[in-house]
Coordinates of C-alpha atoms and ligand atoms in Angstrom, one line a residue:
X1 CA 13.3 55.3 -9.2
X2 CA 14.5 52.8 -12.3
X3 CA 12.3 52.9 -15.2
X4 CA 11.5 50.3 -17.5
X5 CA 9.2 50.2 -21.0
X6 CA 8.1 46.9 -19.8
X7 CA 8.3 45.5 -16.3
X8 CA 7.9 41.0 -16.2
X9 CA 7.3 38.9 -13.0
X10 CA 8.8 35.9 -13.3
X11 CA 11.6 34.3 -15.1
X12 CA 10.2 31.2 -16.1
X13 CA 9.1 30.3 -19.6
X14 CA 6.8 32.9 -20.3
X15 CA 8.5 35.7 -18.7
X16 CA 11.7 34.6 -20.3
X17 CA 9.6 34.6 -23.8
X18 CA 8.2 37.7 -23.4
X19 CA 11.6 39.0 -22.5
X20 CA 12.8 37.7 -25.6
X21 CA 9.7 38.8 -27.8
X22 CA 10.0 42.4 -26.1
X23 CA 13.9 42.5 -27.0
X24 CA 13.5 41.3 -30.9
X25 CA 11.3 44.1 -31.2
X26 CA 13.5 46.1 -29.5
X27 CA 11.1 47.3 -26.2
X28 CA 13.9 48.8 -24.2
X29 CA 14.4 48.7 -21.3
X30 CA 12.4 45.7 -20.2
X31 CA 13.3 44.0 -16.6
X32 CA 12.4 40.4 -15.2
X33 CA 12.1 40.0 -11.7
X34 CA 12.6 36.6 -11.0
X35 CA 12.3 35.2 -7.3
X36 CA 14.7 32.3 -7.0
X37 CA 18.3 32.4 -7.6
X38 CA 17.8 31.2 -11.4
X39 CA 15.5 31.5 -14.3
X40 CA 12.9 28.7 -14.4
X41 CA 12.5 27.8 -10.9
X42 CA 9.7 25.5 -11.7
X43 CA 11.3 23.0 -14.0
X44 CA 14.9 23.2 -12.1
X45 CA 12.9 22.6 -8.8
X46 CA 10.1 20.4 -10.2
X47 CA 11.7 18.7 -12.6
X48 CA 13.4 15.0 -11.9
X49 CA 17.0 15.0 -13.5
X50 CA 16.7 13.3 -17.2
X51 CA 13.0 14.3 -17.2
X52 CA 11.3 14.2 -20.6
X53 CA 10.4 17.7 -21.2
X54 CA 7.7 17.0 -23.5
X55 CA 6.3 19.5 -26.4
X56 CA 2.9 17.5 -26.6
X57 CA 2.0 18.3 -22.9
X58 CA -1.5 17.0 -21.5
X59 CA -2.1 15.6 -25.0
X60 CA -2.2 19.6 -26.5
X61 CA -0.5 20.1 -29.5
X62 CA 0.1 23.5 -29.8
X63 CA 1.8 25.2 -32.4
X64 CA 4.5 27.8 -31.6
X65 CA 3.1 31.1 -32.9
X66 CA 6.7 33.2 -31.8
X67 CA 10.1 33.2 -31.6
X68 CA 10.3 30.8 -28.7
X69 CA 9.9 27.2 -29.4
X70 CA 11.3 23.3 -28.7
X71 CA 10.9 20.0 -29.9
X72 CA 10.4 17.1 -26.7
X73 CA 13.9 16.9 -25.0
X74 CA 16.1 16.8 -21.7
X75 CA 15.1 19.2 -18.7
X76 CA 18.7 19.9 -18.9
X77 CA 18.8 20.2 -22.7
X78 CA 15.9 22.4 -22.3
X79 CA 17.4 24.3 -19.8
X80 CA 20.2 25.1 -22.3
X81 CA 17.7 26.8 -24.6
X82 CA 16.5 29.0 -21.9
X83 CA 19.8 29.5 -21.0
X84 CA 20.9 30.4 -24.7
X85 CA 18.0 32.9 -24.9
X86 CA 18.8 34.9 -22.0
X87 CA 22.4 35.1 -23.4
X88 CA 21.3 35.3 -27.0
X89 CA 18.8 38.6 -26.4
X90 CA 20.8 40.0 -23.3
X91 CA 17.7 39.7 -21.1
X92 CA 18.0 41.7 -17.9
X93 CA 16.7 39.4 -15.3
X94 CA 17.5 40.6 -11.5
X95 CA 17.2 37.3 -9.2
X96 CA 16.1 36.6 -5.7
X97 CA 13.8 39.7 -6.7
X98 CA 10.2 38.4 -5.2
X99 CA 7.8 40.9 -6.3
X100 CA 5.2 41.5 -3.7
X101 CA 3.8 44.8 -4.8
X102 CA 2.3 46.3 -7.9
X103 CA 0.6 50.1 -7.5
X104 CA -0.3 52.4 -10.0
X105 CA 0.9 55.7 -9.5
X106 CA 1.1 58.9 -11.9
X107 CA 0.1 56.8 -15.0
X108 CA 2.9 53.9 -14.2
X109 CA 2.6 51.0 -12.4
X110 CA 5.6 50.7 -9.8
X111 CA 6.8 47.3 -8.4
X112 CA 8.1 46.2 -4.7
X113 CA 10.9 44.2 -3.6
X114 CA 11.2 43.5 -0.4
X115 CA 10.5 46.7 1.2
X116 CA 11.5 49.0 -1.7
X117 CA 9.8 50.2 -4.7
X118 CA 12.1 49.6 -7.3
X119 CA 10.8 50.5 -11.0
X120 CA 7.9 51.6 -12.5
X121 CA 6.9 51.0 -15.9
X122 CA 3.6 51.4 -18.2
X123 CA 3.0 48.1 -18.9
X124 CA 3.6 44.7 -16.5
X125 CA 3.1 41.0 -17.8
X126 CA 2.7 38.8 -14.6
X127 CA 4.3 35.0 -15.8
X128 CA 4.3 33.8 -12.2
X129 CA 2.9 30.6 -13.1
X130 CA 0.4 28.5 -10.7
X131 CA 3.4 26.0 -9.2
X132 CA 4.1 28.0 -6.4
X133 CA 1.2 26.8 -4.9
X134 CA 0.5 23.0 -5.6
X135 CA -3.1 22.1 -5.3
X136 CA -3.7 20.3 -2.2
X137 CA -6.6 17.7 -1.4
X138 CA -9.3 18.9 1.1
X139 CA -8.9 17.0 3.8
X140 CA -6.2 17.5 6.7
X141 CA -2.9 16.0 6.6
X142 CA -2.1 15.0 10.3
X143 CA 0.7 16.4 11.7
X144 CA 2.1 13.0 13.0
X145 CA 2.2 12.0 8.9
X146 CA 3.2 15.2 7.4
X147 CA 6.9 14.4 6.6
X148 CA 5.6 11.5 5.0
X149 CA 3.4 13.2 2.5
X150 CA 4.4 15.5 -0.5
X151 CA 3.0 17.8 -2.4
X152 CA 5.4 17.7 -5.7
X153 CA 7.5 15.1 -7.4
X154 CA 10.2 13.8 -6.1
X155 CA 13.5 14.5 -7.7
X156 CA 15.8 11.3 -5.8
X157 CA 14.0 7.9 -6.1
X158 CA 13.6 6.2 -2.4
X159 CA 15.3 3.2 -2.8
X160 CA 12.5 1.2 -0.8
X161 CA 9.2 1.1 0.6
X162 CA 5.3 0.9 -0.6
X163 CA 4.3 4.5 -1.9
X164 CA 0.9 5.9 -3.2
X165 CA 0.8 8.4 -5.8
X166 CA -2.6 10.2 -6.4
X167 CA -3.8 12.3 -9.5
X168 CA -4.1 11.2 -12.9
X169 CA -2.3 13.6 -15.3
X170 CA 1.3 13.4 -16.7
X171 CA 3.3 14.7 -13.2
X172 CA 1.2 11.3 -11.6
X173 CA 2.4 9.0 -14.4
X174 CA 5.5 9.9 -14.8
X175 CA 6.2 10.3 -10.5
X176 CA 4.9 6.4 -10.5
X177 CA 7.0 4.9 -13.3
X178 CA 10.0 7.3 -11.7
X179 CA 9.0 5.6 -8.0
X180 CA 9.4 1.9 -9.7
X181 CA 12.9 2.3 -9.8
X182 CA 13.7 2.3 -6.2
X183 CA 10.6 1.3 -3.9
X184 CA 9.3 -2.1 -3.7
X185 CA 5.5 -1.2 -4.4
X186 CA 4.0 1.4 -6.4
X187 CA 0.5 2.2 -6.0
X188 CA -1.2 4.8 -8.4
X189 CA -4.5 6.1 -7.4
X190 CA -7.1 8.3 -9.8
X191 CA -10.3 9.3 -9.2
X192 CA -12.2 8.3 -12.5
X193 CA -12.5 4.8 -14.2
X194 CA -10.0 5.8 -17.0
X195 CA -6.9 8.6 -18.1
X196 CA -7.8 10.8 -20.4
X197 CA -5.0 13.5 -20.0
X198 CA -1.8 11.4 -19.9
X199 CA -0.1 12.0 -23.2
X200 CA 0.7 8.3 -25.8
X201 CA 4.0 8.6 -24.6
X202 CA 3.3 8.3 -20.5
X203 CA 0.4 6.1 -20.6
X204 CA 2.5 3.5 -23.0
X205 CA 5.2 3.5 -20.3
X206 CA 2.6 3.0 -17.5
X207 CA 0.6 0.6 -19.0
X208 CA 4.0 -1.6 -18.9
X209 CA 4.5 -0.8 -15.7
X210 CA 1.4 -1.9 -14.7
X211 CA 1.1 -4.8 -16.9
X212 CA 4.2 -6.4 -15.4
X213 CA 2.8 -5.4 -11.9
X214 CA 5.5 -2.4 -10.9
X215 CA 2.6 -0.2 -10.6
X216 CA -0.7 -1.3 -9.2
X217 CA -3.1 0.9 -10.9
X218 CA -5.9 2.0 -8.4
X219 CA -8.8 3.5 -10.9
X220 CA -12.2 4.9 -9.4
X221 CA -10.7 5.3 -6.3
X222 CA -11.0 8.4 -4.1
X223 CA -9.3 9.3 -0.8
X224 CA -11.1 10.2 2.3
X225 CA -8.7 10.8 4.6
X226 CA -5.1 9.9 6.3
X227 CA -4.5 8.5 9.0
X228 CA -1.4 8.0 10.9
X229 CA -0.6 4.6 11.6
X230 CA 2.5 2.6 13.3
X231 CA 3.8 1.8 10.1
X232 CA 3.4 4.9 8.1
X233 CA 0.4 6.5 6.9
X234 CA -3.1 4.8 7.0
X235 CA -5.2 5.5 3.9
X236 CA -9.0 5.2 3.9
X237 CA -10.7 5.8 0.6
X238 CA -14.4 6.9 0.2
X239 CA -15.4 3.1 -0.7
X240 CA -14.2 1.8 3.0
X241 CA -10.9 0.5 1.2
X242 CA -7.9 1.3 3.6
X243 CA -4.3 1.0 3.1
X244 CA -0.7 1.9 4.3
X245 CA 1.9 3.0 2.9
X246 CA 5.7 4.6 3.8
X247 CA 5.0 7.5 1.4
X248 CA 2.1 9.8 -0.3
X249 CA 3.0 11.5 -3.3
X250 CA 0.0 14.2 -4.6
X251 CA 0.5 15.0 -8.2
X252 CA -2.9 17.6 -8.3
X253 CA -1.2 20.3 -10.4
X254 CA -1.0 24.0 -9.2
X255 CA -3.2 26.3 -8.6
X256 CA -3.5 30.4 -9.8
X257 CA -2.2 32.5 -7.0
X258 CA -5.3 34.3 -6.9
X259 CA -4.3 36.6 -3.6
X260 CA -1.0 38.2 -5.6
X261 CA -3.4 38.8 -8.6
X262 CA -6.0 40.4 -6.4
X263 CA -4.2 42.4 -4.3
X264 CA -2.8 44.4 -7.3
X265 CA -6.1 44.9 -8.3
X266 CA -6.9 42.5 -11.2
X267 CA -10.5 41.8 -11.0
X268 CA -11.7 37.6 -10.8
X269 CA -15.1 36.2 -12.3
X270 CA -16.0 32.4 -11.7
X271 CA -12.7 32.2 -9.8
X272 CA -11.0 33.1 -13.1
X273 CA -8.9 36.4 -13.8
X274 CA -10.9 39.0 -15.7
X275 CA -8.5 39.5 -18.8
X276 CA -8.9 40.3 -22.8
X277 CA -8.2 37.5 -25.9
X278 CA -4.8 39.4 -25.7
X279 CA -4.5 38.0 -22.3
X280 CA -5.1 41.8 -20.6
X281 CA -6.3 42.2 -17.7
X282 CA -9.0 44.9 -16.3
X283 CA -6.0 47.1 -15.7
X284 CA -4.7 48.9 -18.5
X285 CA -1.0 47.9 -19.6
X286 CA -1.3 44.8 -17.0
X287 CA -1.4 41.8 -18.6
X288 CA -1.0 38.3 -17.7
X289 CA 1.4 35.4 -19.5
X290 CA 2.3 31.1 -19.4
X291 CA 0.1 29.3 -16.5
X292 CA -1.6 32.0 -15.0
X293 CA -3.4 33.4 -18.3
X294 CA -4.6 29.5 -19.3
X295 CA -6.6 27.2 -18.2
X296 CA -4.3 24.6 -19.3
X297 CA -0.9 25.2 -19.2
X298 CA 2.3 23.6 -21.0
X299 CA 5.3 25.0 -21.7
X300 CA 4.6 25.8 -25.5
X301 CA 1.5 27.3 -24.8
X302 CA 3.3 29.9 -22.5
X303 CA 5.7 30.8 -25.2
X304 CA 2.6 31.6 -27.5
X305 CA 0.8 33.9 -24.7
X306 CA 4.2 35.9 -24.8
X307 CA 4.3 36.0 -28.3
X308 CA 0.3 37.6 -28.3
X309 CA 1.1 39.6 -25.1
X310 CA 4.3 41.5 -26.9
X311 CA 2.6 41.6 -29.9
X312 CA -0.3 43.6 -28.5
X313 CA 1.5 45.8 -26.7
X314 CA 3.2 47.0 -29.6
X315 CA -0.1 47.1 -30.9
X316 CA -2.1 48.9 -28.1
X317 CA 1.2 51.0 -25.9
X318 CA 3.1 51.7 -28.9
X319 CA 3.7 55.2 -28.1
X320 CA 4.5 54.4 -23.9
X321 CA 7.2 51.9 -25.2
X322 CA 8.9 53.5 -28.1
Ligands
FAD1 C1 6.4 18.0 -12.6 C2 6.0 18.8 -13.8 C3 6.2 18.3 -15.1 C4 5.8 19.1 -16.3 N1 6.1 18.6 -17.5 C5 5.8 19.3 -18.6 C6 6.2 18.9 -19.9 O1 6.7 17.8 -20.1 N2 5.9 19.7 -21.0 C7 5.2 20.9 -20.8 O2 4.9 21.6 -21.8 N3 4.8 21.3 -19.6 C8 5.1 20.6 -18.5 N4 4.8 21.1 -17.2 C9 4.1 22.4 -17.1 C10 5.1 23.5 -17.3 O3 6.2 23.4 -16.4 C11 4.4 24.8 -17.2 O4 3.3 24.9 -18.1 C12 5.4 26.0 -17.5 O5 6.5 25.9 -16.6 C13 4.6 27.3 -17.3 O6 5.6 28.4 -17.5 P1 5.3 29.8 -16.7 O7 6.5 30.7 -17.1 O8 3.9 30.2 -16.9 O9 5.4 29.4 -15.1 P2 6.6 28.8 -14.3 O10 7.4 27.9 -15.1 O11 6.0 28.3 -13.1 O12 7.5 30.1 -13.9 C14 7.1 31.1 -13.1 C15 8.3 31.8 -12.5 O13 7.9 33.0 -11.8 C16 8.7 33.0 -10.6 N5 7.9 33.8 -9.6 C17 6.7 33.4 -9.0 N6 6.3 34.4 -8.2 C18 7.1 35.4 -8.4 C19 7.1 36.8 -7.9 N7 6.2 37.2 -7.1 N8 8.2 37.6 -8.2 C20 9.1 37.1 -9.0 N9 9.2 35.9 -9.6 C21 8.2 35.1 -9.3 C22 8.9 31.6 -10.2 O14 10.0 31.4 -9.4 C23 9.2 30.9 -11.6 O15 10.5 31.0 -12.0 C24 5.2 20.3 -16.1 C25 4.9 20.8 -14.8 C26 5.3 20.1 -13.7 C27 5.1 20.7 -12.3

């Protein structure tokens, strides 16, 4: 079987970071298993063309502690740094490699793909982030209404229509001002009286929106449940309120893949992973990185749980990896 000094799951900002972290400080071999067709499926899927990629996410400012780092630009100039890094530190990064399998065996922890186990290593950083999974409301989505109804932004504007967005972080403001430029009616709705995560940058361009009525801000309002209806999808909030609309766009976030972590043994308290301040979990050598290791996530913060991660393994496994 391959062997590796380090084995990382995922390819997206923190793998790639702890790729690059484990490669400056020469930690060879180290393999990332990334299961899409390219790095970073979550902003090249989730992200709109021209998207602000912003370094102030969910009003954190966090500062870069590692080698990895950006200031607030393009998804596609963004995209260009990841790109440079994988070239820059020669990252090994096997694609359309969906690990499904982690067991420790013989001191090593080996990893599946597909139906083969197909490297061990001593140490694994799990980066698989939470957006595989968006966070879905608790009610049932009617199956007559479920092509109407979506789960993540949309990347092509309709070009008409009345659409609701619901949620109330930076994915919600930034879907609605997106939605103003094709549909006829933008409707935003948030659970509590006022935002309080949106970043200055969002919430300016919002409040214009909704000043010069593009967006029809909908605050204290909670849904009940859908409805289909003859013209679209019948919404009926807690209050009695009802609407329709063509289109429902959920902007709830993502949520930890809790049955992956689990069923590689990785022990949960309060519906959290157990894990150290070095972001280590109950298993030795297996430690998490980016989304899944915070409770909030942004992009910069993932770099730094790379830069910790790497640094304590060279701490902690310095004779496995040398
Ligand atoms: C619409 C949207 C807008 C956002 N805007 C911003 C912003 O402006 N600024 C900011 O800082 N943050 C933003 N974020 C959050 C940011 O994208 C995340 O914090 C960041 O991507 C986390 O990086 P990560 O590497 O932990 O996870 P991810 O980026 O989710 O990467 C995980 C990678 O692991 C892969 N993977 C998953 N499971 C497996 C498996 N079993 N085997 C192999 N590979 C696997 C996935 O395909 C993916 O490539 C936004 C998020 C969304 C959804």
């Amino acid at each position: 079987m391959e062997k590796a000094k380090i084995a990382v799951i995922g390819a997206g900002p923190a793998g790639i970071a702890v790729g690059v972290e484990a490669k400056a400080h020469h930690i060879s071999p180290t393999v990332l298993f990334e299961k899409s067709e390219a790095f970073c499926d979550t902003i090249q899927r989730l992200y709109r063309p021209g998207k602000r990629v912003d370094a102030v996410y969910r009003k954190m400012v966090v500062k870069p502690l590692g080698i990895c780092q950006f200031d607030t630009e393009s998804k596609e100039d963004f995209l260009k740094r990841m790109e440079a890094y994988i070239r820059d530190y020669e990252l090994d990064i096997r694609y359309r490699s969906e690990v499904n399998a982690v067991q420790k065996a013989d001191g090593v922890y080996r990893l599946r793909v597909g139906s083969d186990w197909v490297l061990e290593a001593p140490i694994v950083v799990v980066a698989i982030g939470i957006f595989g999974k968006p966070r879905k409301p608790d009610y049932p989505i009617p199956k007559e209404i479920r092509e109407r109804v979506f789960f993540e932004a949309p990347c092509e504007c309709p070009q008409e229509g009345r659409v609701l967005v619901v949620g109330g972080g930076d994915t919600a403001a930034e879907t609605a001002c997106f939605l103003c430029e094709g549909c006829e009616e933008v409707y935003l709705s948030y659970r509590r009286p006022k935002f309080f995560r949106i970043n200055p940058v969002n919430l300016e361009l919002l409040e214009k929106k909704a000043q010069t009525g593009k967006v029809q801000l909908m605050m204290n309002t909670d849904i009940d449940h859908l409805e289909p209806d003859p013209q679209g999808v019948k919404v009926v909030f807690k209050d009695g309120q009802e609407m329709v609309v063509d289109r429902i766009y959920y902007c709830l976030g993502g949520s930890t893949p809790a049955g992956f972590l689990r069923s590689i043994g990785v022990e949960f308290q309060d519906g959290k992973p157990v894990m150290d301040k070095y972001y280590e979990t109950n298993l030795p050598g297996v430690f998490l990185a980016g989304d899944i290791a915070l409770e909030k996530g942004s992009i910069m913060a993932a770099f730094n749980t790379a830069h910790i991660v790497v640094k304590r393994i060279l701490e902690k496994y310095g004779d496995l990896i040398r």
